[in-house]
Amino acid sequence: MIYQIDVVTLFPDIISSALTHGVIGRAKGNGLIELRNWNPRNYAQDKHKTVDDRPYGGGPGMVLKHQPLSAAIKKAKEKQPKTKVILLSPQGTQLKQSSVAEFSKRKGMIIVCGRYEGVDERIIMSEIDEEWSIGDYVLSGGEFAALVLIDSVCRLLPGVLGDNNSANEDSFVDGLLDYPHYTRPDDINGLIVPEILQSGNHEEIRRWRLKQAIGKTWRIRPDLIESIELNEEQKLLLQEYIDEIKKN
Ligand code: ADE
């Protein structure tokens, strides 16, 4: 099945050009993903093709008008009548790997990119099913957030990553950060690849990687450690990691 992505954006080139590269570009070329852009400017009814206006109540910036945005969303919906319409904005629910995984189970997404100071609230009331944010910071528009969403979702679609297992081993899949990776040469100015990784002992390597992942998460993202239940092995490995740090 082809994953359908409709993006409502004033800057379709940002979306299209970014998605011609790498893993996602290949998936598009292979027909695993279909991407369509809808530019509200093409649906503006006045001769200047106006898409924004001053906010009621005053204040800085411009607000995206209801009419052109709503018309563009309706066009996108004609292609995917049953698909949820997502608005990207800092006011949305924060995206996590678990939500990304859920999006990848759907048939597609209709993504609306906000711009300027915001969109007319009545768009949110009448056209938007879900509002999502990629983090607690403000972008000048939703396009880069849309690319983050599209990239993170599409790499989980069947057949998109060459090696079927590589998404299963990602950071956050089990609630932990990733373990460190190394490739040749084994010595770079005295920085040596850990011996275990060169031992060929798969069980020891698995244990070492898990310990590094747990230890790194405990150091850098204690909030993540608190939000998961560590199993007995993981608890033991975390204690070993902490003891090793104390010794050094
Ligand atoms: N648009 C502007 N800032 C954003 C954010 N943090 N997430 C999603 N869309 C946005």
Tab-separated table of C-alpha atoms and ligand atoms in Angstrom:
chain	number	residue	atom	x	y	z
A	1	MET	CA	0.000	0.000	0.000
A	2	ILE	CA	1.246	3.493	-0.868
A	3	TYR	CA	1.493	5.903	2.074
A	4	GLN	CA	-0.287	9.117	1.057
A	5	ILE	CA	1.050	12.470	2.241
A	6	ASP	CA	-0.783	15.676	1.448
A	7	VAL	CA	0.869	18.876	2.650
A	8	VAL	CA	-0.913	22.226	2.743
A	9	THR	CA	1.874	24.800	2.548
A	10	LEU	CA	2.706	28.248	1.206
A	11	PHE	CA	6.205	26.918	0.459
A	12	PRO	CA	5.808	23.648	-1.439
A	13	ASP	CA	9.410	23.817	-2.677
A	14	ILE	CA	10.732	23.451	0.877
A	15	ILE	CA	8.811	20.194	1.219
A	16	SER	CA	9.434	18.758	-2.254
A	17	SER	CA	13.123	19.587	-2.461
A	18	ALA	CA	13.952	18.188	0.968
A	19	LEU	CA	12.171	14.932	0.232
A	20	THR	CA	14.099	14.121	-2.937
A	21	HIS	CA	17.139	12.982	-0.946
A	22	GLY	CA	18.272	9.884	0.917
A	23	VAL	CA	16.040	7.185	2.298
A	24	ILE	CA	12.776	9.086	1.781
A	25	GLY	CA	13.697	10.172	-1.759
A	26	ARG	CA	14.324	6.529	-2.634
A	27	ALA	CA	11.052	5.424	-1.047
A	28	LYS	CA	9.237	8.036	-3.133
A	29	GLY	CA	11.034	6.830	-6.262
A	30	ASN	CA	10.078	3.241	-5.443
A	31	GLY	CA	6.408	4.165	-5.104
A	32	LEU	CA	6.178	3.463	-1.356
A	33	ILE	CA	5.189	7.057	-0.608
A	34	GLU	CA	3.086	9.518	-2.572
A	35	LEU	CA	3.543	13.226	-1.830
A	36	ARG	CA	1.240	16.051	-2.909
A	37	ASN	CA	1.490	19.738	-1.991
A	38	TRP	CA	-1.441	22.155	-1.846
A	39	ASN	CA	-0.630	25.854	-1.834
A	40	PRO	CA	-3.337	28.060	-0.250
A	41	ARG	CA	-2.155	30.930	-2.449
A	42	ASN	CA	-3.577	29.102	-5.466
A	43	TYR	CA	-7.020	29.212	-3.842
A	44	ALA	CA	-7.030	32.883	-2.755
A	45	GLN	CA	-9.924	34.660	-4.418
A	46	ASP	CA	-8.676	38.258	-4.696
A	47	LYS	CA	-6.442	39.463	-7.472
A	48	HIS	CA	-3.423	39.881	-5.152
A	49	LYS	CA	-3.757	36.252	-3.999
A	50	THR	CA	-3.810	37.370	-0.377
A	51	VAL	CA	-3.306	34.589	2.162
A	52	ASP	CA	-2.862	36.586	5.373
A	53	ASP	CA	-4.286	39.589	7.185
A	54	ARG	CA	-3.852	41.650	10.370
A	55	PRO	CA	-5.033	40.105	13.632
A	56	TYR	CA	-8.292	41.252	15.198
A	57	GLY	CA	-7.460	42.961	18.487
A	58	GLY	CA	-4.153	44.274	17.121
A	59	GLY	CA	-0.641	43.063	17.841
A	60	PRO	CA	2.333	42.062	15.727
A	61	GLY	CA	2.434	39.778	12.725
A	62	MET	CA	-0.124	38.438	10.327
A	63	VAL	CA	-2.655	35.638	10.563
A	64	LEU	CA	-3.340	33.077	7.821
A	65	LYS	CA	-6.815	33.719	6.440
A	66	HIS	CA	-9.554	31.144	6.650
A	67	GLN	CA	-10.722	31.073	3.013
A	68	PRO	CA	-7.551	30.119	1.069
A	69	LEU	CA	-6.384	27.719	3.758
A	70	SER	CA	-9.754	26.033	4.049
A	71	ALA	CA	-10.031	25.678	0.252
A	72	ALA	CA	-6.568	24.065	0.048
A	73	ILE	CA	-7.392	21.665	2.905
A	74	LYS	CA	-10.635	20.673	1.161
A	75	LYS	CA	-8.680	19.816	-2.003
A	76	ALA	CA	-6.307	17.643	0.036
A	77	LYS	CA	-9.288	15.958	1.716
A	78	GLU	CA	-10.735	15.042	-1.674
A	79	LYS	CA	-7.663	12.830	-2.170
A	80	GLN	CA	-7.882	11.309	1.313
A	81	PRO	CA	-11.416	11.761	2.677
A	82	LYS	CA	-10.898	9.491	5.696
A	83	THR	CA	-7.458	10.746	6.727
A	84	LYS	CA	-6.937	12.901	9.817
A	85	VAL	CA	-5.916	16.529	9.212
A	86	ILE	CA	-2.901	17.507	11.303
A	87	LEU	CA	-1.885	21.088	12.084
A	88	LEU	CA	1.734	21.652	13.035
A	89	SER	CA	2.160	24.415	15.593
A	90	PRO	CA	3.935	25.054	18.898
A	91	GLN	CA	0.545	24.662	20.618
A	92	GLY	CA	0.262	21.001	19.611
A	93	THR	CA	0.901	17.800	21.539
A	94	GLN	CA	4.612	17.076	21.552
A	95	LEU	CA	5.677	14.435	19.040
A	96	LYS	CA	7.365	11.324	20.454
A	97	GLN	CA	8.678	8.136	18.854
A	98	SER	CA	5.550	6.316	20.065
A	99	SER	CA	3.282	8.830	18.259
A	100	VAL	CA	5.473	8.612	15.145
A	101	ALA	CA	5.059	4.823	15.208
A	102	GLU	CA	1.292	5.257	15.451
A	103	PHE	CA	1.261	7.620	12.430
A	104	SER	CA	3.191	5.019	10.430
A	105	LYS	CA	0.316	2.531	10.970
A	106	ARG	CA	-2.168	4.890	9.291
A	107	LYS	CA	-2.793	5.036	5.531
A	108	GLY	CA	-1.453	8.572	5.233
A	109	MET	CA	-1.440	12.089	6.647
A	110	ILE	CA	-2.837	15.473	5.667
A	111	ILE	CA	-0.457	18.037	7.145
A	112	VAL	CA	-1.231	21.747	7.434
A	113	CYS	CA	1.777	24.020	7.878
A	114	GLY	CA	1.074	27.179	9.882
A	115	ARG	CA	2.932	30.442	9.148
A	116	TYR	CA	3.299	33.959	10.489
A	117	GLU	CA	1.700	34.522	13.900
A	118	GLY	CA	-0.770	31.710	13.426
A	119	VAL	CA	-3.820	30.550	11.547
A	120	ASP	CA	-7.372	31.854	11.966
A	121	GLU	CA	-8.759	29.903	14.941
A	122	ARG	CA	-11.815	28.899	12.911
A	123	ILE	CA	-9.569	26.732	10.714
A	124	ILE	CA	-8.645	24.797	13.836
A	125	MET	CA	-12.296	24.582	14.871
A	126	SER	CA	-13.637	23.407	11.515
A	127	GLU	CA	-10.838	21.678	9.572
A	128	ILE	CA	-8.212	20.321	11.975
A	129	ASP	CA	-8.446	16.939	13.709
A	130	GLU	CA	-5.126	16.963	15.579
A	131	GLU	CA	-2.534	19.589	16.506
A	132	TRP	CA	1.086	18.455	16.927
A	133	SER	CA	4.351	20.206	17.864
A	134	ILE	CA	7.892	18.967	17.332
A	135	GLY	CA	9.170	20.627	20.510
A	136	ASP	CA	9.080	23.605	22.827
A	137	TYR	CA	10.586	26.180	20.491
A	138	VAL	CA	9.147	28.385	17.765
A	139	LEU	CA	9.834	27.931	14.058
A	140	SER	CA	8.874	30.564	11.514
A	141	GLY	CA	6.490	28.082	9.955
A	142	GLY	CA	5.344	24.507	10.008
A	143	GLU	CA	7.327	23.353	6.951
A	144	PHE	CA	10.407	22.179	8.807
A	145	ALA	CA	8.201	20.541	11.409
A	146	ALA	CA	6.325	18.793	8.577
A	147	LEU	CA	9.624	17.474	7.240
A	148	VAL	CA	10.538	16.157	10.684
A	149	LEU	CA	7.171	14.426	10.926
A	150	ILE	CA	7.324	13.003	7.394
A	151	ASP	CA	10.903	11.751	7.752
A	152	SER	CA	10.350	10.141	11.147
A	153	VAL	CA	7.132	8.433	10.028
A	154	CYS	CA	8.249	7.293	6.574
A	155	ARG	CA	11.417	5.570	7.756
A	156	LEU	CA	9.159	3.240	9.776
A	157	LEU	CA	7.066	2.196	6.756
A	158	PRO	CA	7.674	-1.382	5.559
A	159	GLY	CA	10.392	-1.514	2.891
A	160	VAL	CA	11.693	2.026	3.416
A	161	LEU	CA	14.808	1.139	5.409
A	162	GLY	CA	16.979	-1.416	3.645
A	163	ASP	CA	17.686	-3.483	6.740
A	164	ASN	CA	14.380	-4.524	8.287
A	165	ASN	CA	15.789	-4.422	11.779
A	166	SER	CA	17.390	-1.022	11.744
A	167	ALA	CA	14.257	0.809	12.927
A	168	ASN	CA	13.765	-1.685	15.780
A	169	GLU	CA	17.148	-0.762	17.203
A	170	ASP	CA	16.551	2.997	17.087
A	171	SER	CA	16.834	5.269	20.062
A	172	PHE	CA	13.564	5.594	22.027
A	173	VAL	CA	12.065	2.355	20.704
A	174	ASP	CA	12.513	0.799	24.146
A	175	GLY	CA	12.432	4.197	25.862
A	176	LEU	CA	16.251	4.470	25.967
A	177	LEU	CA	18.854	6.495	24.093
A	178	ASP	CA	21.068	4.648	21.624
A	179	TYR	CA	24.389	2.999	22.548
A	180	PRO	CA	27.679	4.349	21.052
A	181	HIS	CA	28.735	3.189	17.579
A	182	TYR	CA	32.243	2.700	16.160
A	183	THR	CA	33.762	1.787	12.822
A	184	ARG	CA	37.343	1.361	11.552
A	185	PRO	CA	40.058	2.313	12.331
A	186	ASP	CA	40.213	0.933	15.886
A	187	ASP	CA	42.628	3.608	17.140
A	188	ILE	CA	42.146	7.314	16.418
A	189	ASN	CA	44.818	9.346	18.211
A	190	GLY	CA	44.664	6.986	21.186
A	191	LEU	CA	40.855	6.812	21.286
A	192	ILE	CA	40.431	3.051	21.119
A	193	VAL	CA	37.328	1.041	20.235
A	194	PRO	CA	36.145	-0.851	23.343
A	195	GLU	CA	37.715	-4.328	23.361
A	196	ILE	CA	34.393	-6.130	23.826
A	197	LEU	CA	33.165	-4.886	20.429
A	198	GLN	CA	36.119	-6.623	18.799
A	199	SER	CA	35.726	-9.839	20.801
A	200	GLY	CA	33.108	-11.474	18.576
A	201	ASN	CA	31.205	-12.510	21.717
A	202	HIS	CA	27.633	-11.605	20.767
A	203	GLU	CA	26.177	-11.977	24.252
A	204	GLU	CA	28.884	-9.757	25.786
A	205	ILE	CA	28.388	-7.203	23.032
A	206	ARG	CA	24.623	-7.161	23.602
A	207	ARG	CA	25.166	-6.686	27.354
A	208	TRP	CA	27.745	-3.906	26.832
A	209	ARG	CA	25.490	-2.034	24.418
A	210	LEU	CA	22.485	-2.288	26.703
A	211	LYS	CA	24.582	-1.063	29.644
A	212	GLN	CA	25.830	1.935	27.623
A	213	ALA	CA	22.297	2.767	26.462
A	214	ILE	CA	20.912	2.630	30.009
A	215	GLY	CA	23.883	4.510	31.467
A	216	LYS	CA	23.767	7.246	28.866
A	217	THR	CA	20.007	7.661	29.309
A	218	TRP	CA	20.449	7.837	33.116
A	219	ARG	CA	23.142	10.531	32.724
A	220	ILE	CA	21.552	12.663	30.005
A	221	ARG	CA	17.794	12.006	30.219
A	222	PRO	CA	16.893	10.921	33.770
A	223	ASP	CA	13.276	11.802	32.890
A	224	LEU	CA	13.244	8.904	30.411
A	225	ILE	CA	14.611	6.448	32.980
A	226	GLU	CA	11.880	7.485	35.418
A	227	SER	CA	9.168	6.974	32.810
A	228	ILE	CA	10.028	3.327	32.095
A	229	GLU	CA	10.108	0.221	34.245
A	230	LEU	CA	13.616	-1.286	34.096
A	231	ASN	CA	13.714	-5.092	34.123
A	232	GLU	CA	16.066	-6.985	36.457
A	233	GLU	CA	18.895	-7.150	33.910
A	234	GLN	CA	18.570	-3.458	33.116
A	235	LYS	CA	18.624	-2.525	36.811
A	236	LEU	CA	21.764	-4.610	37.297
A	237	LEU	CA	23.461	-3.023	34.280
A	238	LEU	CA	22.585	0.483	35.460
A	239	GLN	CA	24.123	-0.298	38.868
A	240	GLU	CA	27.263	-1.648	37.156
A	241	TYR	CA	27.444	1.526	35.029
A	242	ILE	CA	27.111	3.780	38.102
A	243	ASP	CA	29.737	1.746	40.010
A	244	GLU	CA	32.160	2.003	37.068
A	245	ILE	CA	31.714	5.794	36.896
A	246	LYS	CA	32.367	6.084	40.648
A	247	LYS	CA	35.566	4.031	40.324
A	248	ASN	CA	36.993	6.247	37.563
B	1	ADE	N1	5.495	25.737	13.836
B	1	ADE	C1	6.211	26.654	14.503
B	1	ADE	N2	6.844	26.113	15.537
B	1	ADE	C2	6.516	24.784	15.546
B	1	ADE	C3	6.848	23.690	16.379
B	1	ADE	N3	7.633	23.825	17.449
B	1	ADE	N4	6.326	22.486	16.080
B	1	ADE	C4	5.509	22.343	15.027
B	1	ADE	N5	5.160	23.336	14.207
B	1	ADE	C5	5.655	24.553	14.453
